């Protein structure tokens, strides 16, 4: 963890808010294990800091998408259970064994290959979660006979432990009957086979809205970071989430334009009257898309200011009141729920969702962790 950064564009990650969200999601199903999904660098917020904080707050189980992400967590001292949700290459099963990582078995063929690859370098057993396909058609199988055979294969091999069976909802953030149908298909399959310790299907959408006492665990990512999977989920749940992120910067330059003066590449924006524009040191290389042209950011404690002209790789210009000065603070995304600079407003503006906005924040933006006794900085650029 580097404490050095020399840039005034910063992503504040509120660890206290994330901890509160963790407790709120756990509170809906106190008897189930809450699997904290920290894939994709904890949705861009920093897997190490987020996982460490959640582990201190009591999280006992993490999930990631790839084996590399799981090993990275181990390298950073995360001792808790980690499940790789994606499919690892069978020949990498020994790496999972070495690092004590649970893996997903998507089908019988994968399982047999993985079994044939297990060597004696690390003489431990590996935890396996069988993936059931209930409609995603991404990973997993819905063939009952195949699942039975997989369970037999696992149980008859001393290096495999049958630890879990799970599926994934396609539409838990929408208002329809699909979720119930997928849940019933999963339940029907699981009821016909040996039941392992962890039975799980809900993501945040499911965890926030679905009442059921069949499973023993839920997986949640987006809700931990303080965002609802959709407006529907937000309306349906009683749980109050705390937005975990704030993106801010500082004005680096101010230019006073005469009528006819233009701004940025291609001179696409031209002043009609005397106008003032300010330059912000953030651009598309930081994850703020060129389509954000026209989006309004906020002067701290002041006016909403429109992004004008083509957004550059490292900078953009906004139209500001005449008396605006360099070094004034500007909020691009705030930590409010219903403001013009909320994560939802920022994402809706370019037709995307908070998941994608979070994952798009560039590695170049320092992450500043707030909400703890001491402020921590993670700057990947000069780490
Ligand atoms: C990403 C993912 C999750 C977490 O989804 P959220 O909507 O962020 O809670 C859960 N399960 C699987 C299989 C995933 O890929």
mmCIF file of C-alpha atoms and ligand atoms in Angstrom:
data_model
loop_
_atom_site.group_PDB
_atom_site.id
_atom_site.type_symbol
_atom_site.label_atom_id
_atom_site.label_comp_id
_atom_site.label_asym_id
_atom_site.label_seq_id
_atom_site.Cartn_x
_atom_site.Cartn_y
_atom_site.Cartn_z
ATOM 1 C CA UNK A 1 0.000 0.000 0.000
ATOM 2 C CA UNK A 2 1.662 3.192 -1.180
ATOM 3 C CA UNK A 3 0.816 6.421 0.608
ATOM 4 C CA UNK A 4 2.146 8.501 -2.270
ATOM 5 C CA UNK A 5 0.061 10.247 -4.866
ATOM 6 C CA UNK A 6 0.619 13.473 -6.676
ATOM 7 C CA UNK A 7 -2.647 13.771 -8.462
ATOM 8 C CA UNK A 8 -5.747 15.654 -7.433
ATOM 9 C CA UNK A 9 -8.197 13.342 -9.103
ATOM 10 C CA UNK A 10 -9.095 10.816 -6.404
ATOM 11 C CA UNK A 11 -11.567 7.998 -5.887
ATOM 12 C CA UNK A 12 -12.688 7.933 -2.269
ATOM 13 C CA UNK A 13 -13.743 4.479 -1.136
ATOM 14 C CA UNK A 14 -15.665 4.549 2.131
ATOM 15 C CA UNK A 15 -14.775 1.336 3.944
ATOM 16 C CA UNK A 16 -17.176 2.105 6.790
ATOM 17 C CA UNK A 17 -20.045 2.345 4.281
ATOM 18 C CA UNK A 18 -18.980 -0.965 2.705
ATOM 19 C CA UNK A 19 -18.879 -2.574 6.149
ATOM 20 C CA UNK A 20 -22.388 -1.238 6.922
ATOM 21 C CA UNK A 21 -23.656 -2.620 3.627
ATOM 22 C CA UNK A 22 -22.067 -5.972 4.407
ATOM 23 C CA UNK A 23 -23.888 -6.054 7.763
ATOM 24 C CA UNK A 24 -27.152 -4.940 6.140
ATOM 25 C CA UNK A 25 -27.020 -7.699 3.502
ATOM 26 C CA UNK A 26 -26.016 -10.253 6.156
ATOM 27 C CA UNK A 27 -28.906 -9.003 8.295
ATOM 28 C CA UNK A 28 -31.517 -10.088 5.737
ATOM 29 C CA UNK A 29 -30.376 -13.690 6.047
ATOM 30 C CA UNK A 30 -28.512 -13.940 9.358
ATOM 31 C CA UNK A 31 -28.388 -17.732 9.184
ATOM 32 C CA UNK A 32 -26.786 -17.883 5.714
ATOM 33 C CA UNK A 33 -23.105 -17.424 4.884
ATOM 34 C CA UNK A 34 -22.565 -14.145 3.048
ATOM 35 C CA UNK A 35 -20.005 -14.712 0.306
ATOM 36 C CA UNK A 36 -18.410 -11.329 -0.411
ATOM 37 C CA UNK A 37 -17.805 -11.018 -4.154
ATOM 38 C CA UNK A 38 -14.545 -9.106 -4.663
ATOM 39 C CA UNK A 39 -13.824 -10.062 -8.274
ATOM 40 C CA UNK A 40 -12.443 -7.528 -10.758
ATOM 41 C CA UNK A 41 -10.405 -5.863 -8.014
ATOM 42 C CA UNK A 42 -13.528 -5.513 -5.847
ATOM 43 C CA UNK A 43 -15.430 -3.910 -8.714
ATOM 44 C CA UNK A 44 -12.542 -1.526 -9.266
ATOM 45 C CA UNK A 45 -12.355 -0.332 -5.671
ATOM 46 C CA UNK A 46 -9.318 -2.361 -4.600
ATOM 47 C CA UNK A 47 -9.600 -6.040 -3.655
ATOM 48 C CA UNK A 48 -6.875 -5.908 -1.034
ATOM 49 C CA UNK A 49 -8.226 -2.992 1.024
ATOM 50 C CA UNK A 50 -11.853 -4.050 0.665
ATOM 51 C CA UNK A 51 -11.199 -7.720 1.491
ATOM 52 C CA UNK A 52 -8.960 -6.884 4.437
ATOM 53 C CA UNK A 53 -11.595 -4.569 5.853
ATOM 54 C CA UNK A 54 -14.441 -7.045 5.340
ATOM 55 C CA UNK A 55 -12.355 -9.830 6.870
ATOM 56 C CA UNK A 56 -11.826 -7.650 9.953
ATOM 57 C CA UNK A 57 -15.575 -7.012 9.982
ATOM 58 C CA UNK A 58 -16.170 -10.761 10.108
ATOM 59 C CA UNK A 59 -16.405 -11.898 6.492
ATOM 60 C CA UNK A 60 -15.393 -15.552 6.311
ATOM 61 C CA UNK A 61 -15.870 -16.288 2.622
ATOM 62 C CA UNK A 62 -14.829 -14.387 -0.519
ATOM 63 C CA UNK A 63 -15.487 -15.058 -4.207
ATOM 64 C CA UNK A 64 -13.548 -13.941 -7.278
ATOM 65 C CA UNK A 65 -13.801 -14.676 -10.988
ATOM 66 C CA UNK A 66 -10.347 -16.058 -11.753
ATOM 67 C CA UNK A 67 -7.625 -18.118 -10.118
ATOM 68 C CA UNK A 68 -5.198 -15.208 -10.494
ATOM 69 C CA UNK A 69 -7.513 -12.993 -8.469
ATOM 70 C CA UNK A 70 -7.749 -15.652 -5.777
ATOM 71 C CA UNK A 71 -3.963 -16.082 -5.596
ATOM 72 C CA UNK A 72 -3.608 -12.287 -5.420
ATOM 73 C CA UNK A 73 -5.840 -12.238 -2.330
ATOM 74 C CA UNK A 74 -3.758 -15.012 -0.736
ATOM 75 C CA UNK A 75 -0.571 -13.053 -1.528
ATOM 76 C CA UNK A 76 -2.095 -10.130 0.336
ATOM 77 C CA UNK A 77 -2.699 -12.242 3.388
ATOM 78 C CA UNK A 78 -6.387 -13.060 3.037
ATOM 79 C CA UNK A 79 -6.747 -16.313 4.986
ATOM 80 C CA UNK A 80 -10.506 -16.753 4.606
ATOM 81 C CA UNK A 81 -12.214 -19.166 2.252
ATOM 82 C CA UNK A 82 -12.026 -18.092 -1.408
ATOM 83 C CA UNK A 83 -14.101 -19.530 -4.261
ATOM 84 C CA UNK A 84 -13.289 -19.001 -7.947
ATOM 85 C CA UNK A 85 -16.698 -18.518 -9.627
ATOM 86 C CA UNK A 86 -15.389 -18.908 -13.172
ATOM 87 C CA UNK A 87 -13.911 -22.044 -14.723
ATOM 88 C CA UNK A 88 -10.193 -22.533 -14.208
ATOM 89 C CA UNK A 89 -8.157 -24.572 -16.677
ATOM 90 C CA UNK A 90 -8.028 -28.161 -15.365
ATOM 91 C CA UNK A 91 -4.225 -28.170 -15.495
ATOM 92 C CA UNK A 92 -4.162 -25.334 -12.956
ATOM 93 C CA UNK A 93 -5.924 -27.397 -10.298
ATOM 94 C CA UNK A 94 -2.602 -27.855 -8.462
ATOM 95 C CA UNK A 95 -2.279 -24.080 -8.065
ATOM 96 C CA UNK A 96 -5.723 -24.031 -6.447
ATOM 97 C CA UNK A 97 -4.598 -26.849 -4.144
ATOM 98 C CA UNK A 98 -1.352 -25.045 -3.299
ATOM 99 C CA UNK A 99 -3.155 -21.840 -2.360
ATOM 100 C CA UNK A 100 -6.119 -23.540 -0.649
ATOM 101 C CA UNK A 101 -8.678 -22.121 -3.051
ATOM 102 C CA UNK A 102 -12.122 -23.580 -3.770
ATOM 103 C CA UNK A 103 -12.984 -24.052 -7.431
ATOM 104 C CA UNK A 104 -16.078 -24.409 -9.585
ATOM 105 C CA UNK A 105 -16.767 -27.605 -11.521
ATOM 106 C CA UNK A 106 -18.891 -26.688 -14.541
ATOM 107 C CA UNK A 107 -19.369 -30.211 -15.914
ATOM 108 C CA UNK A 108 -18.206 -33.830 -15.778
ATOM 109 C CA UNK A 109 -15.607 -33.440 -18.511
ATOM 110 C CA UNK A 110 -13.865 -30.629 -16.624
ATOM 111 C CA UNK A 111 -13.965 -32.632 -13.424
ATOM 112 C CA UNK A 112 -12.351 -35.688 -15.027
ATOM 113 C CA UNK A 113 -9.627 -33.610 -16.631
ATOM 114 C CA UNK A 114 -8.913 -31.784 -13.384
ATOM 115 C CA UNK A 115 -8.751 -35.119 -11.564
ATOM 116 C CA UNK A 116 -6.207 -36.448 -14.037
ATOM 117 C CA UNK A 117 -4.067 -33.346 -13.534
ATOM 118 C CA UNK A 118 -3.856 -33.528 -9.729
ATOM 119 C CA UNK A 119 -0.263 -34.281 -8.709
ATOM 120 C CA UNK A 120 1.419 -34.970 -5.392
ATOM 121 C CA UNK A 121 3.426 -31.775 -5.072
ATOM 122 C CA UNK A 122 0.865 -30.388 -2.639
ATOM 123 C CA UNK A 123 -0.816 -33.301 -0.931
ATOM 124 C CA UNK A 124 -3.936 -31.444 0.123
ATOM 125 C CA UNK A 125 -7.520 -31.808 -1.081
ATOM 126 C CA UNK A 126 -9.383 -29.132 -3.032
ATOM 127 C CA UNK A 127 -12.923 -27.898 -2.339
ATOM 128 C CA UNK A 128 -15.308 -28.194 -5.261
ATOM 129 C CA UNK A 129 -18.555 -26.345 -5.921
ATOM 130 C CA UNK A 130 -20.682 -27.834 -8.701
ATOM 131 C CA UNK A 131 -22.227 -25.263 -11.030
ATOM 132 C CA UNK A 132 -25.819 -25.839 -12.077
ATOM 133 C CA UNK A 133 -27.060 -24.125 -15.219
ATOM 134 C CA UNK A 134 -30.542 -22.721 -14.623
ATOM 135 C CA UNK A 135 -30.741 -20.452 -17.646
ATOM 136 C CA UNK A 136 -27.593 -18.351 -17.988
ATOM 137 C CA UNK A 137 -26.073 -20.899 -20.368
ATOM 138 C CA UNK A 138 -22.682 -19.549 -19.380
ATOM 139 C CA UNK A 139 -21.180 -22.173 -17.085
ATOM 140 C CA UNK A 140 -22.602 -25.314 -15.534
ATOM 141 C CA UNK A 141 -24.884 -28.185 -16.368
ATOM 142 C CA UNK A 142 -28.559 -28.892 -15.756
ATOM 143 C CA UNK A 143 -28.242 -32.618 -16.476
ATOM 144 C CA UNK A 144 -29.233 -34.437 -13.285
ATOM 145 C CA UNK A 145 -27.413 -37.675 -14.224
ATOM 146 C CA UNK A 146 -24.259 -35.718 -14.986
ATOM 147 C CA UNK A 147 -24.461 -33.934 -11.635
ATOM 148 C CA UNK A 148 -24.933 -37.252 -9.817
ATOM 149 C CA UNK A 149 -21.908 -38.679 -11.597
ATOM 150 C CA UNK A 150 -19.890 -35.560 -10.723
ATOM 151 C CA UNK A 151 -20.751 -35.973 -7.047
ATOM 152 C CA UNK A 152 -19.688 -39.630 -7.194
ATOM 153 C CA UNK A 153 -16.429 -38.688 -8.929
ATOM 154 C CA UNK A 154 -15.693 -36.105 -6.238
ATOM 155 C CA UNK A 155 -16.586 -38.402 -3.349
ATOM 156 C CA UNK A 156 -14.526 -41.267 -4.710
ATOM 157 C CA UNK A 157 -11.348 -39.217 -5.029
ATOM 158 C CA UNK A 158 -9.518 -38.349 -1.811
ATOM 159 C CA UNK A 159 -8.103 -35.101 -3.216
ATOM 160 C CA UNK A 160 -11.570 -33.653 -3.954
ATOM 161 C CA UNK A 161 -14.065 -32.384 -1.366
ATOM 162 C CA UNK A 162 -17.705 -31.900 -2.370
ATOM 163 C CA UNK A 163 -18.287 -28.576 -0.648
ATOM 164 C CA UNK A 164 -20.900 -26.711 -2.639
ATOM 165 C CA UNK A 165 -23.532 -26.629 -5.345
ATOM 166 C CA UNK A 166 -24.669 -23.369 -6.876
ATOM 167 C CA UNK A 167 -26.316 -21.531 -9.721
ATOM 168 C CA UNK A 168 -26.693 -17.937 -10.883
ATOM 169 C CA UNK A 169 -29.835 -15.902 -11.619
ATOM 170 C CA UNK A 170 -30.273 -14.279 -15.014
ATOM 171 C CA UNK A 171 -32.893 -11.676 -14.017
ATOM 172 C CA UNK A 172 -33.043 -11.189 -10.258
ATOM 173 C CA UNK A 173 -32.984 -7.398 -10.729
ATOM 174 C CA UNK A 174 -36.164 -7.391 -12.813
ATOM 175 C CA UNK A 175 -39.861 -7.694 -12.128
ATOM 176 C CA UNK A 176 -40.912 -11.046 -13.596
ATOM 177 C CA UNK A 177 -41.435 -14.753 -12.852
ATOM 178 C CA UNK A 178 -38.062 -15.864 -14.210
ATOM 179 C CA UNK A 179 -36.252 -15.770 -10.871
ATOM 180 C CA UNK A 180 -38.824 -18.004 -9.198
ATOM 181 C CA UNK A 181 -38.633 -20.463 -12.096
ATOM 182 C CA UNK A 182 -34.830 -20.575 -11.991
ATOM 183 C CA UNK A 183 -34.891 -20.960 -8.226
ATOM 184 C CA UNK A 184 -37.368 -23.857 -8.476
ATOM 185 C CA UNK A 185 -35.284 -25.601 -11.131
ATOM 186 C CA UNK A 186 -32.199 -25.311 -8.914
ATOM 187 C CA UNK A 187 -34.112 -26.526 -5.859
ATOM 188 C CA UNK A 188 -35.533 -29.432 -7.792
ATOM 189 C CA UNK A 189 -32.069 -30.557 -8.912
ATOM 190 C CA UNK A 190 -30.400 -30.060 -5.532
ATOM 191 C CA UNK A 191 -33.211 -31.946 -3.788
ATOM 192 C CA UNK A 192 -32.422 -35.044 -5.853
ATOM 193 C CA UNK A 193 -28.715 -35.207 -5.047
ATOM 194 C CA UNK A 194 -26.432 -35.249 -2.011
ATOM 195 C CA UNK A 195 -26.582 -31.876 -0.276
ATOM 196 C CA UNK A 196 -23.219 -30.223 0.424
ATOM 197 C CA UNK A 197 -22.429 -27.558 3.051
ATOM 198 C CA UNK A 198 -22.875 -24.575 0.730
ATOM 199 C CA UNK A 199 -25.978 -24.317 -1.442
ATOM 200 C CA UNK A 200 -26.174 -20.905 -3.118
ATOM 201 C CA UNK A 201 -27.892 -19.128 -5.977
ATOM 202 C CA UNK A 202 -28.612 -15.506 -4.973
ATOM 203 C CA UNK A 203 -26.541 -12.551 -6.119
ATOM 204 C CA UNK A 204 -27.264 -9.079 -4.671
ATOM 205 C CA UNK A 205 -30.571 -8.890 -6.523
ATOM 206 C CA UNK A 206 -31.662 -12.226 -5.104
ATOM 207 C CA UNK A 207 -30.276 -11.531 -1.643
ATOM 208 C CA UNK A 208 -32.139 -8.206 -1.416
ATOM 209 C CA UNK A 209 -35.522 -9.403 -2.653
ATOM 210 C CA UNK A 210 -35.922 -13.191 -2.452
ATOM 211 C CA UNK A 211 -37.232 -14.828 0.721
ATOM 212 C CA UNK A 212 -36.312 -18.503 0.857
ATOM 213 C CA UNK A 213 -34.957 -20.933 3.413
ATOM 214 C CA UNK A 214 -33.571 -23.539 1.019
ATOM 215 C CA UNK A 215 -30.037 -22.265 0.449
ATOM 216 C CA UNK A 216 -27.252 -21.871 3.004
ATOM 217 C CA UNK A 217 -25.312 -19.004 1.417
ATOM 218 C CA UNK A 218 -25.749 -15.891 -0.744
ATOM 219 C CA UNK A 219 -23.187 -14.132 -2.934
ATOM 220 C CA UNK A 220 -23.160 -10.369 -2.975
ATOM 221 C CA UNK A 221 -20.984 -7.867 -4.791
ATOM 222 C CA UNK A 222 -22.646 -4.661 -5.938
ATOM 223 C CA UNK A 223 -24.754 -4.227 -2.782
ATOM 224 C CA UNK A 224 -21.625 -4.318 -0.607
ATOM 225 C CA UNK A 225 -20.300 -1.353 -2.542
ATOM 226 C CA UNK A 226 -23.510 0.529 -1.858
ATOM 227 C CA UNK A 227 -25.436 0.223 -5.114
ATOM 228 C CA UNK A 228 -28.676 -1.545 -5.974
ATOM 229 C CA UNK A 229 -28.529 -3.870 -8.987
ATOM 230 C CA UNK A 230 -31.454 -1.903 -10.458
ATOM 231 C CA UNK A 231 -34.213 0.580 -9.661
ATOM 232 C CA UNK A 232 -36.542 -2.404 -9.325
ATOM 233 C CA UNK A 233 -34.404 -3.963 -6.597
ATOM 234 C CA UNK A 234 -34.184 -0.631 -4.815
ATOM 235 C CA UNK A 235 -37.978 -0.305 -4.801
ATOM 236 C CA UNK A 236 -38.495 -3.905 -3.681
ATOM 237 C CA UNK A 237 -36.070 -4.115 -0.772
ATOM 238 C CA UNK A 238 -36.272 -2.658 2.713
ATOM 239 C CA UNK A 239 -32.484 -2.573 2.909
ATOM 240 C CA UNK A 240 -30.852 0.844 2.873
ATOM 241 C CA UNK A 241 -27.454 0.790 1.164
ATOM 242 C CA UNK A 242 -24.760 3.410 1.617
ATOM 243 C CA UNK A 243 -23.002 4.490 -1.604
ATOM 244 C CA UNK A 244 -19.350 3.586 -1.099
ATOM 245 C CA UNK A 245 -17.650 5.794 -3.658
ATOM 246 C CA UNK A 246 -16.970 9.443 -4.378
ATOM 247 C CA UNK A 247 -14.983 10.696 -7.379
ATOM 248 C CA UNK A 248 -13.583 14.195 -7.150
ATOM 249 C CA UNK A 249 -10.962 16.370 -8.774
ATOM 250 C CA UNK A 250 -9.636 19.928 -8.794
ATOM 251 C CA UNK A 251 -9.680 22.637 -11.436
ATOM 252 C CA UNK A 252 -6.218 22.954 -13.011
ATOM 253 C CA UNK A 253 -6.814 25.893 -15.367
ATOM 254 C CA UNK A 254 -9.452 28.509 -16.176
ATOM 255 C CA UNK A 255 -9.945 30.098 -19.614
ATOM 256 C CA UNK A 256 -12.117 33.108 -20.406
ATOM 257 C CA UNK A 257 -13.621 32.779 -23.876
ATOM 258 C CA UNK A 258 -14.834 35.422 -26.290
ATOM 259 C CA UNK A 259 -17.839 34.669 -28.523
ATOM 260 C CA UNK A 260 -16.590 32.372 -31.308
ATOM 261 C CA UNK A 261 -13.762 30.807 -29.255
ATOM 262 C CA UNK A 262 -13.962 27.039 -29.179
ATOM 263 C CA UNK A 263 -12.953 24.232 -26.842
ATOM 264 C CA UNK A 264 -10.980 20.970 -27.215
ATOM 265 C CA UNK A 265 -10.283 18.605 -30.134
ATOM 266 C CA UNK A 266 -12.192 19.278 -33.322
ATOM 267 C CA UNK A 267 -13.395 22.647 -31.965
ATOM 268 C CA UNK A 268 -16.754 20.937 -31.468
ATOM 269 C CA UNK A 269 -17.927 23.394 -28.804
ATOM 270 C CA UNK A 270 -17.986 27.114 -29.574
ATOM 271 C CA UNK A 271 -18.856 29.899 -27.105
ATOM 272 C CA UNK A 272 -21.829 32.022 -28.194
ATOM 273 C CA UNK A 273 -21.233 34.693 -25.566
ATOM 274 C CA UNK A 274 -18.399 35.538 -23.179
ATOM 275 C CA UNK A 275 -17.935 32.302 -21.274
ATOM 276 C CA UNK A 276 -15.553 30.761 -18.761
ATOM 277 C CA UNK A 277 -14.344 27.168 -18.983
ATOM 278 C CA UNK A 278 -12.295 25.216 -16.465
ATOM 279 C CA UNK A 279 -10.003 22.269 -17.138
ATOM 280 C CA UNK A 280 -10.323 19.123 -15.013
ATOM 281 C CA UNK A 281 -7.458 16.610 -14.926
ATOM 282 C CA UNK A 282 -9.544 13.537 -15.686
ATOM 283 C CA UNK A 283 -10.266 11.943 -19.047
ATOM 284 C CA UNK A 284 -11.260 8.768 -20.782
ATOM 285 C CA UNK A 285 -8.069 7.011 -19.702
ATOM 286 C CA UNK A 286 -9.485 7.302 -16.190
ATOM 287 C CA UNK A 287 -12.765 5.683 -17.188
ATOM 288 C CA UNK A 288 -14.824 8.820 -17.723
ATOM 289 C CA UNK A 289 -16.223 8.104 -21.167
ATOM 290 C CA UNK A 290 -16.244 10.444 -24.168
ATOM 291 C CA UNK A 291 -20.032 10.011 -24.138
ATOM 292 C CA UNK A 292 -20.113 11.904 -20.837
ATOM 293 C CA UNK A 293 -19.999 15.061 -22.919
ATOM 294 C CA UNK A 294 -22.886 17.202 -21.559
ATOM 295 C CA UNK A 295 -22.938 15.476 -18.145
ATOM 296 C CA UNK A 296 -22.973 17.975 -15.278
ATOM 297 C CA UNK A 297 -20.364 17.842 -12.521
ATOM 298 C CA UNK A 298 -20.601 19.959 -9.368
ATOM 299 C CA UNK A 299 -18.363 22.658 -7.976
ATOM 300 C CA UNK A 300 -17.986 21.793 -4.312
ATOM 301 C CA UNK A 301 -20.723 23.714 -2.549
ATOM 302 C CA UNK A 302 -21.699 25.399 -5.780
ATOM 303 C CA UNK A 303 -23.102 25.170 -9.250
ATOM 304 C CA UNK A 304 -23.679 22.242 -11.587
ATOM 305 C CA UNK A 305 -21.307 22.619 -14.551
ATOM 306 C CA UNK A 306 -21.691 20.990 -17.931
ATOM 307 C CA UNK A 307 -18.854 19.113 -19.626
ATOM 308 C CA UNK A 308 -18.238 20.924 -22.936
ATOM 309 C CA UNK A 309 -16.107 19.983 -25.919
ATOM 310 C CA UNK A 310 -14.535 16.649 -26.714
ATOM 311 C CA UNK A 311 -13.372 14.738 -23.641
ATOM 312 C CA UNK A 312 -9.615 14.106 -23.879
ATOM 313 C CA UNK A 313 -7.568 11.161 -22.654
ATOM 314 C CA UNK A 314 -6.323 13.011 -19.572
ATOM 315 C CA UNK A 315 -8.530 16.086 -19.260
ATOM 316 C CA UNK A 316 -11.896 17.617 -19.949
ATOM 317 C CA UNK A 317 -13.374 21.100 -19.861
ATOM 318 C CA UNK A 318 -16.477 22.322 -18.046
ATOM 319 C CA UNK A 319 -18.447 25.544 -18.356
ATOM 320 C CA UNK A 320 -18.166 27.458 -15.064
ATOM 321 C CA UNK A 321 -19.285 30.761 -13.480
ATOM 322 C CA UNK A 322 -16.927 33.595 -14.394
ATOM 323 C CA UNK A 323 -15.360 34.024 -10.946
ATOM 324 C CA UNK A 324 -14.288 30.374 -10.702
ATOM 325 C CA UNK A 325 -10.649 29.781 -9.730
ATOM 326 C CA UNK A 326 -8.061 27.104 -10.307
ATOM 327 C CA UNK A 327 -7.800 24.574 -7.465
ATOM 328 C CA UNK A 328 -11.504 24.674 -6.686
ATOM 329 C CA UNK A 329 -12.797 21.194 -5.888
ATOM 330 C CA UNK A 330 -15.166 19.461 -8.279
ATOM 331 C CA UNK A 331 -17.386 16.457 -7.571
ATOM 332 C CA UNK A 332 -17.881 14.098 -10.500
ATOM 333 C CA UNK A 333 -19.665 11.326 -8.603
ATOM 334 C CA UNK A 334 -20.947 11.982 -5.086
ATOM 335 C CA UNK A 335 -21.936 9.522 -2.398
ATOM 336 C CA UNK A 336 -25.601 10.526 -2.396
ATOM 337 C CA UNK A 337 -28.430 8.352 -3.621
ATOM 338 C CA UNK A 338 -30.643 10.651 -5.626
ATOM 339 C CA UNK A 339 -28.482 13.566 -6.724
ATOM 340 C CA UNK A 340 -27.545 14.686 -10.219
ATOM 341 C CA UNK A 341 -24.038 13.368 -9.516
ATOM 342 C CA UNK A 342 -25.067 10.021 -8.017
ATOM 343 C CA UNK A 343 -23.456 6.848 -9.360
ATOM 344 C CA UNK A 344 -26.805 6.101 -11.009
ATOM 345 C CA UNK A 345 -26.999 9.509 -12.729
ATOM 346 C CA UNK A 346 -23.408 9.182 -13.906
ATOM 347 C CA UNK A 347 -24.062 5.660 -15.266
ATOM 348 C CA UNK A 348 -27.510 6.329 -16.747
ATOM 349 C CA UNK A 349 -26.061 9.266 -18.645
ATOM 350 C CA UNK A 350 -24.100 6.945 -20.916
ATOM 351 C CA UNK A 351 -26.682 4.178 -20.877
ATOM 352 C CA UNK A 352 -24.784 1.898 -18.540
ATOM 353 C CA UNK A 353 -25.052 0.516 -15.001
ATOM 354 C CA UNK A 354 -23.118 1.181 -11.812
ATOM 355 C CA UNK A 355 -21.315 -2.187 -12.180
ATOM 356 C CA UNK A 356 -19.679 -1.066 -15.417
ATOM 357 C CA UNK A 357 -18.916 2.452 -14.160
ATOM 358 C CA UNK A 358 -17.158 1.042 -11.104
ATOM 359 C CA UNK A 359 -15.111 -1.459 -13.118
ATOM 360 C CA UNK A 360 -14.133 1.280 -15.571
ATOM 361 C CA UNK A 361 -12.292 3.540 -13.125
ATOM 362 C CA UNK A 362 -8.730 3.542 -14.404
ATOM 363 C CA UNK A 363 -5.757 2.196 -12.479
ATOM 364 C CA UNK A 364 -4.335 5.697 -12.739
ATOM 365 C CA UNK A 365 -6.822 7.135 -10.241
ATOM 366 C CA UNK A 366 -5.506 6.791 -6.685
ATOM 367 C CA UNK A 367 -7.932 5.055 -4.328
ATOM 368 C CA UNK A 368 -8.239 6.849 -0.999
ATOM 369 C CA UNK A 369 -9.796 4.689 1.704
ATOM 370 C CA UNK A 370 -11.877 6.644 4.173
ATOM 371 C CA UNK A 371 -14.083 5.663 7.075
ATOM 372 C CA UNK A 372 -11.277 4.072 9.073
ATOM 373 C CA UNK A 373 -9.242 5.670 11.855
ATOM 374 C CA UNK A 374 -6.413 6.327 9.447
ATOM 375 C CA UNK A 375 -6.799 7.255 5.805
ATOM 376 C CA UNK A 376 -5.124 4.783 3.441
ATOM 377 C CA UNK A 377 -4.033 5.466 -0.119
ATOM 378 C CA UNK A 378 -3.506 2.957 -2.859
ATOM 379 C CA UNK A 379 -1.804 4.325 -5.946
ATOM 380 C CA UNK A 380 -1.200 1.533 -8.416
ATOM 381 C CA UNK A 381 0.886 3.747 -10.691
ATOM 382 C CA UNK A 382 3.779 4.236 -8.273
ATOM 383 C CA UNK A 383 2.986 1.340 -5.996
HETATM 384 C C1 LIG B 1 -20.471 -11.236 -10.188
HETATM 385 C C2 LIG B 1 -21.213 -12.397 -9.628
HETATM 386 C C3 LIG B 1 -21.943 -12.262 -8.436
HETATM 387 C C4 LIG B 1 -22.164 -10.935 -7.751
HETATM 388 O O1 LIG B 1 -23.224 -10.242 -8.372
HETATM 389 P P1 LIG B 1 -23.810 -8.892 -7.755
HETATM 390 O O2 LIG B 1 -24.978 -8.588 -8.603
HETATM 391 O O3 LIG B 1 -22.735 -7.877 -7.876
HETATM 392 O O4 LIG B 1 -24.148 -9.182 -6.343
HETATM 393 C C5 LIG B 1 -22.516 -13.401 -7.897
HETATM 394 N N1 LIG B 1 -22.370 -14.602 -8.500
HETATM 395 C C6 LIG B 1 -21.689 -14.757 -9.648
HETATM 396 C C7 LIG B 1 -21.587 -16.110 -10.268
HETATM 397 C C8 LIG B 1 -21.097 -13.662 -10.257
HETATM 398 O O5 LIG B 1 -20.443 -13.811 -11.411
#
